PDB file of C-alpha atoms in Angstrom:
ATOM      1  CA  MET A   1     -21.573  59.806-193.783  1.00 34.00           C
ATOM      2  CA  SER A   2     -19.023  59.547-196.548  1.00 40.00           C
ATOM      3  CA  THR A   3     -17.562  56.135-197.260  1.00 46.00           C
ATOM      4  CA  PHE A   4     -14.282  57.661-198.402  1.00 48.00           C
ATOM      5  CA  GLY A   5     -11.120  58.484-196.498  1.00 49.00           C
ATOM      6  CA  ASP A   6      -9.130  61.695-196.557  1.00 48.00           C
ATOM      7  CA  ASP A   7      -6.064  60.202-198.241  1.00 55.00           C
ATOM      8  CA  GLN A   8      -5.565  60.667-201.957  1.00 63.00           C
ATOM      9  CA  VAL A   9      -4.647  57.582-203.950  1.00 76.00           C
ATOM     10  CA  VAL A  10      -3.061  57.815-207.395  1.00 88.00           C
ATOM     11  CA  PRO A  11      -4.538  54.883-209.341  1.00 93.00           C
ATOM     12  CA  SER A  12      -2.398  52.581-211.463  1.00 95.00           C
ATOM     13  CA  ASP A  13      -2.873  52.219-215.210  1.00 96.00           C
ATOM     14  CA  TRP A  14      -4.460  48.824-214.516  1.00 97.00           C
ATOM     15  CA  ALA A  15      -7.005  50.384-212.146  1.00 97.00           C
ATOM     16  CA  MET A  16      -7.794  53.143-214.625  1.00 97.00           C
ATOM     17  CA  GLU A  17      -8.447  50.561-217.336  1.00 97.00           C
ATOM     18  CA  ARG A  18     -10.893  48.686-215.088  1.00 97.00           C
ATOM     19  CA  PHE A  19     -12.634  51.452-213.169  1.00 97.00           C
ATOM     20  CA  GLY A  20     -12.207  54.499-215.395  1.00 96.00           C
ATOM     21  CA  ARG A  21     -12.242  57.954-213.842  1.00 95.00           C
ATOM     22  CA  LYS A  22     -13.555  56.534-210.555  1.00 95.00           C
ATOM     23  CA  ALA A  23     -10.378  54.467-210.035  1.00 96.00           C
ATOM     24  CA  GLY A  24      -8.672  56.873-207.639  1.00 96.00           C
ATOM     25  CA  GLN A  25     -11.745  57.321-205.470  1.00 95.00           C
ATOM     26  CA  LEU A  26     -12.327  53.592-205.365  1.00 97.00           C
ATOM     27  CA  ALA A  27      -8.706  52.834-204.466  1.00 96.00           C
ATOM     28  CA  ALA A  28      -9.049  55.254-201.554  1.00 95.00           C
ATOM     29  CA  ALA A  29     -12.423  53.860-200.487  1.00 96.00           C
ATOM     30  CA  VAL A  30     -11.581  50.152-200.424  1.00 97.00           C
ATOM     31  CA  PRO A  31      -9.095  50.223-197.499  1.00 97.00           C
ATOM     32  CA  VAL A  32     -11.453  52.442-195.486  1.00 96.00           C
ATOM     33  CA  GLN A  33     -14.387  50.124-196.098  1.00 97.00           C
ATOM     34  CA  LEU A  34     -12.403  47.052-195.084  1.00 97.00           C
ATOM     35  CA  ALA A  35     -11.251  48.776-191.899  1.00 96.00           C
ATOM     36  CA  GLN A  36     -14.820  49.739-191.018  1.00 95.00           C
ATOM     37  CA  ALA A  37     -16.040  46.220-191.792  1.00 96.00           C
ATOM     38  CA  HIS A  38     -13.377  44.801-189.471  1.00 95.00           C
ATOM     39  CA  ALA A  39     -14.548  47.116-186.675  1.00 94.00           C
ATOM     40  CA  ARG A  40     -18.117  45.830-187.072  1.00 94.00           C
ATOM     41  CA  ALA A  41     -17.012  42.194-187.139  1.00 93.00           C
ATOM     42  CA  HIS A  42     -14.703  42.711-184.140  1.00 91.00           C
ATOM     43  CA  ALA A  43     -17.609  44.120-182.109  1.00 90.00           C
ATOM     44  CA  VAL A  44     -19.701  41.029-182.912  1.00 90.00           C
ATOM     45  CA  HIS A  45     -16.743  38.809-182.021  1.00 84.00           C
ATOM     46  CA  LEU A  46     -16.439  40.428-178.584  1.00 85.00           C
ATOM     47  CA  GLU A  47     -20.168  40.272-177.943  1.00 84.00           C
ATOM     48  CA  ALA A  48     -20.295  36.547-178.762  1.00 77.00           C
ATOM     49  CA  ARG A  49     -17.548  35.701-176.245  1.00 76.00           C
ATOM     50  CA  LEU A  50     -16.709  32.499-178.087  1.00 74.00           C
ATOM     51  CA  LYS A  51     -13.237  31.017-178.301  1.00 70.00           C
ATOM     52  CA  LYS A  52     -14.134  28.756-181.209  1.00 71.00           C
ATOM     53  CA  ARG A  53     -16.490  29.190-184.138  1.00 69.00           C
ATOM     54  CA  SER A  54     -16.370  32.942-183.758  1.00 78.00           C
ATOM     55  CA  PRO A  55     -18.925  34.853-185.861  1.00 90.00           C
ATOM     56  CA  TYR A  56     -16.129  37.223-186.910  1.00 91.00           C
ATOM     57  CA  GLY A  57     -15.485  35.682-190.328  1.00 90.00           C
ATOM     58  CA  ALA A  58     -19.104  35.539-191.464  1.00 91.00           C
ATOM     59  CA  THR A  59     -19.814  39.039-190.153  1.00 94.00           C
ATOM     60  CA  LEU A  60     -16.698  40.423-191.818  1.00 95.00           C
ATOM     61  CA  ALA A  61     -17.591  38.901-195.183  1.00 95.00           C
ATOM     62  CA  GLU A  62     -21.079  40.396-195.163  1.00 96.00           C
ATOM     63  CA  ALA A  63     -19.905  43.763-193.805  1.00 96.00           C
ATOM     64  CA  VAL A  64     -17.255  44.045-196.525  1.00 97.00           C
ATOM     65  CA  ARG A  65     -19.825  43.376-199.252  1.00 97.00           C
ATOM     66  CA  GLU A  66     -22.260  45.896-197.751  1.00 97.00           C
ATOM     67  CA  ASN A  67     -19.598  48.569-197.335  1.00 97.00           C
ATOM     68  CA  LEU A  68     -18.279  48.154-200.856  1.00 98.00           C
ATOM     69  CA  ALA A  69     -21.845  48.384-202.145  1.00 98.00           C
ATOM     70  CA  ASP A  70     -22.267  51.649-200.231  1.00 97.00           C
ATOM     71  CA  ALA A  71     -19.067  52.961-201.794  1.00 97.00           C
ATOM     72  CA  ALA A  72     -20.358  52.052-205.263  1.00 97.00           C
ATOM     73  CA  ARG A  73     -23.616  53.885-204.621  1.00 97.00           C
ATOM     74  CA  GLU A  74     -21.730  56.987-203.490  1.00 96.00           C
ATOM     75  CA  LEU A  75     -19.809  56.835-206.755  1.00 96.00           C
ATOM     76  CA  ASP A  76     -23.140  56.585-208.632  1.00 97.00           C
ATOM     77  CA  GLU A  77     -22.167  53.128-209.810  1.00 97.00           C
ATOM     78  CA  ALA A  78     -24.114  49.873-209.851  1.00 96.00           C
ATOM     79  CA  VAL A  79     -24.858  47.384-207.097  1.00 97.00           C
ATOM     80  CA  ARG A  80     -26.010  43.946-208.218  1.00 94.00           C
ATOM     81  CA  ASP A  81     -27.810  41.331-206.146  1.00 93.00           C
ATOM     82  CA  VAL A  82     -26.476  37.803-206.631  1.00 91.00           C
ATOM     83  CA  ARG A  83     -28.405  35.175-204.701  1.00 87.00           C
ATOM     84  CA  GLY A  84     -29.211  37.640-201.922  1.00 90.00           C
ATOM     85  CA  TYR A  85     -25.719  39.172-201.687  1.00 92.00           C
ATOM     86  CA  GLU A  86     -24.868  42.636-202.957  1.00 95.00           C
ATOM     87  CA  TYR A  87     -21.784  43.196-205.098  1.00 96.00           C
ATOM     88  CA  ALA A  88     -20.311  46.546-206.079  1.00 98.00           C
ATOM     89  CA  VAL A  89     -19.955  46.985-209.844  1.00 97.00           C
ATOM     90  CA  ILE A  90     -17.870  49.927-211.054  1.00 97.00           C
ATOM     91  CA  ASN A  91     -17.507  50.555-214.778  1.00 97.00           C
ATOM     92  CA  ASP A  92     -18.805  47.019-215.469  1.00 96.00           C
ATOM     93  CA  HIS A  93     -16.223  45.454-213.128  1.00 97.00           C
ATOM     94  CA  ALA A  94     -17.536  43.649-210.053  1.00 97.00           C
ATOM     95  CA  LEU A  95     -15.473  43.530-206.871  1.00 98.00           C
ATOM     96  CA  PHE A  96     -15.136  40.001-205.504  1.00 97.00           C
ATOM     97  CA  PRO A  97     -13.929  40.292-201.875  1.00 98.00           C
ATOM     98  CA  PHE A  98     -12.313  37.259-200.284  1.00 97.00           C
ATOM     99  CA  LYS A  99     -10.514  36.822-196.953  1.00 97.00           C
ATOM    100  CA  TYR A 100      -7.982  34.156-197.783  1.00 97.00           C
ATOM    101  CA  SER A 101      -6.284  33.842-194.397  1.00 96.00           C
ATOM    102  CA  ASP A 102      -6.602  34.921-190.768  1.00 93.00           C
ATOM    103  CA  ARG A 103      -2.885  35.647-190.567  1.00 94.00           C
ATOM    104  CA  PRO A 104      -0.384  37.394-192.866  1.00 95.00           C
ATOM    105  CA  ARG A 105       0.345  35.068-195.782  1.00 96.00           C
ATOM    106  CA  PRO A 106       1.666  35.633-199.307  1.00 97.00           C
ATOM    107  CA  LEU A 107      -1.021  36.213-201.904  1.00 97.00           C
ATOM    108  CA  GLU A 108       0.317  33.274-203.898  1.00 96.00           C
ATOM    109  CA  ARG A 109      -0.849  30.956-201.110  1.00 96.00           C
ATOM    110  CA  ALA A 110      -4.488  32.026-201.373  1.00 97.00           C
ATOM    111  CA  ARG A 111      -6.844  29.104-201.909  1.00 97.00           C
ATOM    112  CA  LEU A 112     -10.601  28.827-202.143  1.00 96.00           C
ATOM    113  CA  ALA A 113     -12.057  26.730-199.338  1.00 93.00           C
ATOM    114  CA  SER A 114     -13.181  23.240-200.283  1.00 92.00           C
ATOM    115  CA  ASN A 115     -16.672  24.048-198.969  1.00 91.00           C
ATOM    116  CA  ALA A 116     -16.970  27.320-200.895  1.00 91.00           C
ATOM    117  CA  SER A 117     -20.421  27.796-202.347  1.00 89.00           C
ATOM    118  CA  PRO A 118     -21.128  26.925-205.979  1.00 87.00           C
ATOM    119  CA  THR A 119     -22.201  30.552-206.407  1.00 87.00           C
ATOM    120  CA  ARG A 120     -18.734  31.869-205.586  1.00 90.00           C
ATOM    121  CA  ARG A 121     -17.068  29.298-207.817  1.00 89.00           C
ATOM    122  CA  ARG A 122     -19.404  30.144-210.674  1.00 87.00           C
ATOM    123  CA  MET A 123     -18.716  33.863-210.300  1.00 91.00           C
ATOM    124  CA  LEU A 124     -14.973  33.273-210.488  1.00 92.00           C
ATOM    125  CA  LEU A 125     -15.224  30.951-213.486  1.00 87.00           C
ATOM    126  CA  SER A 126     -17.896  32.853-215.397  1.00 86.00           C
ATOM    127  CA  HIS A 127     -16.718  36.438-214.918  1.00 90.00           C
ATOM    128  CA  GLY A 128     -13.026  36.114-214.154  1.00 89.00           C
ATOM    129  CA  PRO A 129     -10.275  36.152-216.803  1.00 88.00           C
ATOM    130  CA  GLN A 130      -9.736  33.132-218.989  1.00 75.00           C
ATOM    131  CA  PRO A 131      -6.494  31.163-218.722  1.00 64.00           C
ATOM    132  CA  ALA A 132      -3.968  31.424-221.528  1.00 54.00           C
ATOM    133  CA  GLU A 133      -5.206  28.334-223.348  1.00 51.00           C
ATOM    134  CA  GLY A 134      -8.811  29.529-223.132  1.00 45.00           C
ATOM    135  CA  LEU A 135     -10.101  26.372-221.441  1.00 43.00           C
ATOM    136  CA  PHE A 136     -10.513  25.306-217.842  1.00 45.00           C
ATOM    137  CA  PRO A 137      -9.483  21.673-217.351  1.00 48.00           C
ATOM    138  CA  LEU A 138     -12.148  19.537-215.735  1.00 44.00           C
ATOM    139  CA  ASP A 139     -11.850  18.586-212.099  1.00 50.00           C
ATOM    140  CA  ASP A 140     -11.795  14.840-211.595  1.00 48.00           C
ATOM    141  CA  ASP A 141     -14.847  15.109-209.360  1.00 52.00           C
ATOM    142  CA  LEU A 142     -16.928  17.193-211.766  1.00 49.00           C
ATOM    143  CA  THR A 143     -19.168  15.804-214.462  1.00 47.00           C
ATOM    144  CA  THR A 144     -19.429  17.640-217.763  1.00 51.00           C
ATOM    145  CA  GLU A 145     -22.902  18.872-216.785  1.00 55.00           C
ATOM    146  CA  GLU A 146     -21.663  20.213-213.457  1.00 52.00           C
ATOM    147  CA  TYR A 147     -18.692  21.822-215.177  1.00 48.00           C
ATOM    148  CA  ASP A 148     -20.924  23.587-217.689  1.00 53.00           C
ATOM    149  CA  ASP A 149     -23.178  24.759-214.884  1.00 57.00           C
ATOM    150  CA  LEU A 150     -20.243  26.338-213.042  1.00 52.00           C
ATOM    151  CA  HIS A 151     -19.456  28.389-216.144  1.00 51.00           C
ATOM    152  CA  GLU A 152     -22.937  29.793-216.639  1.00 59.00           C
ATOM    153  CA  THR A 153     -22.977  33.557-216.634  1.00 59.00           C
ATOM    154  CA  PHE A 154     -24.939  35.151-213.817  1.00 69.00           C
ATOM    155  CA  GLU A 155     -27.715  37.210-215.381  1.00 78.00           C
ATOM    156  CA  ALA A 156     -27.981  39.195-212.159  1.00 79.00           C
ATOM    157  CA  LEU A 157     -24.352  40.262-212.436  1.00 85.00           C
ATOM    158  CA  GLY A 158     -24.592  41.028-216.136  1.00 83.00           C
ATOM    159  CA  ALA A 159     -23.127  39.019-218.998  1.00 81.00           C
ATOM    160  CA  ALA A 160     -20.539  41.706-219.848  1.00 88.00           C
ATOM    161  CA  THR A 161     -19.433  42.244-216.236  1.00 92.00           C
ATOM    162  CA  LYS A 162     -15.838  41.286-215.446  1.00 95.00           C
ATOM    163  CA  LEU A 163     -14.635  40.216-212.020  1.00 96.00           C
ATOM    164  CA  VAL A 164     -11.872  41.961-210.084  1.00 98.00           C
ATOM    165  CA  CYS A 165     -10.538  39.915-207.185  1.00 98.00           C
ATOM    166  CA  LEU A 166     -10.147  41.813-203.910  1.00 98.00           C
ATOM    167  CA  PHE A 167      -8.219  39.553-201.543  1.00 98.00           C
ATOM    168  CA  PHE A 168      -7.180  40.332-197.983  1.00 98.00           C
ATOM    169  CA  THR A 169      -6.068  38.786-194.705  1.00 98.00           C
ATOM    170  CA  ALA A 170      -7.629  39.661-191.374  1.00 96.00           C
ATOM    171  CA  HIS A 171      -7.849  38.494-187.778  1.00 93.00           C
ATOM    172  CA  PRO A 172     -10.320  39.476-185.010  1.00 91.00           C
ATOM    173  CA  GLU A 173      -7.556  40.897-182.830  1.00 89.00           C
ATOM    174  CA  SER A 174      -4.893  42.110-185.255  1.00 91.00           C
ATOM    175  CA  GLY A 175      -7.300  43.401-187.902  1.00 93.00           C
ATOM    176  CA  ILE A 176      -6.636  43.788-191.619  1.00 96.00           C
ATOM    177  CA  HIS A 177      -3.060  42.864-192.492  1.00 96.00           C
ATOM    178  CA  ALA A 178      -2.869  43.280-196.269  1.00 97.00           C
ATOM    179  CA  ILE A 179      -5.139  44.066-199.225  1.00 98.00           C
ATOM    180  CA  TYR A 180      -4.628  43.129-202.870  1.00 98.00           C
ATOM    181  CA  TRP A 181      -6.694  43.494-205.987  1.00 98.00           C
ATOM    182  CA  GLY A 182      -6.142  42.245-209.500  1.00 98.00           C
ATOM    183  CA  ASP A 183      -7.077  39.723-212.164  1.00 97.00           C
ATOM    184  CA  ALA A 184      -6.972  36.053-211.181  1.00 96.00           C
ATOM    185  CA  TYR A 185      -8.561  32.838-212.325  1.00 90.00           C
ATOM    186  CA  LEU A 186      -9.450  29.826-210.275  1.00 93.00           C
ATOM    187  CA  GLU A 187      -7.412  26.673-210.879  1.00 93.00           C
ATOM    188  CA  PRO A 188      -8.877  23.155-210.531  1.00 90.00           C
ATOM    189  CA  ASP A 189      -6.981  22.689-207.239  1.00 94.00           C
ATOM    190  CA  ARG A 190      -8.704  25.832-205.872  1.00 95.00           C
ATOM    191  CA  THR A 191      -5.537  27.940-206.005  1.00 96.00           C
ATOM    192  CA  PHE A 192      -5.392  31.131-208.060  1.00 97.00           C
ATOM    193  CA  THR A 193      -3.225  32.182-210.961  1.00 95.00           C
ATOM    194  CA  TRP A 194      -2.733  35.945-210.985  1.00 96.00           C
ATOM    195  CA  LEU A 195      -2.448  37.664-214.329  1.00 95.00           C
ATOM    196  CA  TYR A 196      -1.954  40.953-212.474  1.00 96.00           C
ATOM    197  CA  ASN A 197      -2.151  42.132-208.876  1.00 97.00           C
ATOM    198  CA  GLU A 198      -1.252  45.151-206.826  1.00 97.00           C
ATOM    199  CA  GLN A 199      -1.302  45.898-203.120  1.00 97.00           C
ATOM    200  CA  LEU A 200      -3.491  48.595-201.604  1.00 96.00           C
ATOM    201  CA  PRO A 201      -2.641  50.427-198.392  1.00 95.00           C
ATOM    202  CA  VAL A 202      -4.266  49.353-195.137  1.00 95.00           C
ATOM    203  CA  ALA A 203      -6.369  52.073-193.512  1.00 93.00           C
ATOM    204  CA  ARG A 204      -6.266  52.949-189.843  1.00 87.00           C
ATOM    205  CA  GLN A 205      -8.597  50.646-187.946  1.00 76.00           C
ATOM    206  CA  LEU A 206     -10.622  52.231-185.165  1.00 75.00           C
ATOM    207  CA  LEU A 207     -12.526  49.626-183.177  1.00 68.00           C
ATOM    208  CA  MET A 208     -16.069  50.203-181.981  1.00 58.00           C
TER     209      MET A 208
END
C-alpha cells in the first residue's frame, strides 16, 4: 500500500534545498503518515482503557518513526538505525519527529522534556544547525566531558547528515492539530530557536 496521499503539495524553496526533487512527494507524505500513526496510537489507547499513563504517546512516537521510514523507502531513500530506532533520511537530511504538546500550542513554546534521552539531545546538537556564534553555551549541570559527549556525531546517522525538525501536536481524542518542519537548534534551557520553519497541512484522520 502506498504511503502517499492523493493531494499534490508544491514544495517551498527551503524544502527543495533540503530534500531535492523528492521534496514535493515528501511534503505530501508526512501529513498522511502522521495521520496514520495517530490512528494506530488511538487504537492502542482505546484498547488499554487507561485514564492516566496512556500508551498513546509512546505508541505514536514509534509509529511516526516507522511510517516516515516506510515513506523514505518508497522514495528509494535511506533509513538509518540509531540505537534501535529507525530514522528517515532523504537527500542526507534526517527527519527528527517530536510531539511537543498534547494540545494546540504555538511552535515557539516547544520544549524538550527534562527527561529526554541523551540520544535525542545528541542528535539535535550533533546534526542540527549551529547557532549564530558557532558555540553552544554549557549547561550549568553539564561537565565539559558530558558536553563533548552530547556533541559527538552519530556514525549510524552519518557524519554529513543534517537534521530537519518535524514538530507536531496531537491528542488521543482530537488527533493531530498542527505540523511544522524546519531548522532549529536546541538551547541550554531545552527550548528551540528556529532559523526557519513552515507549516504543513494536516491530513484527514480516519480512526481504526
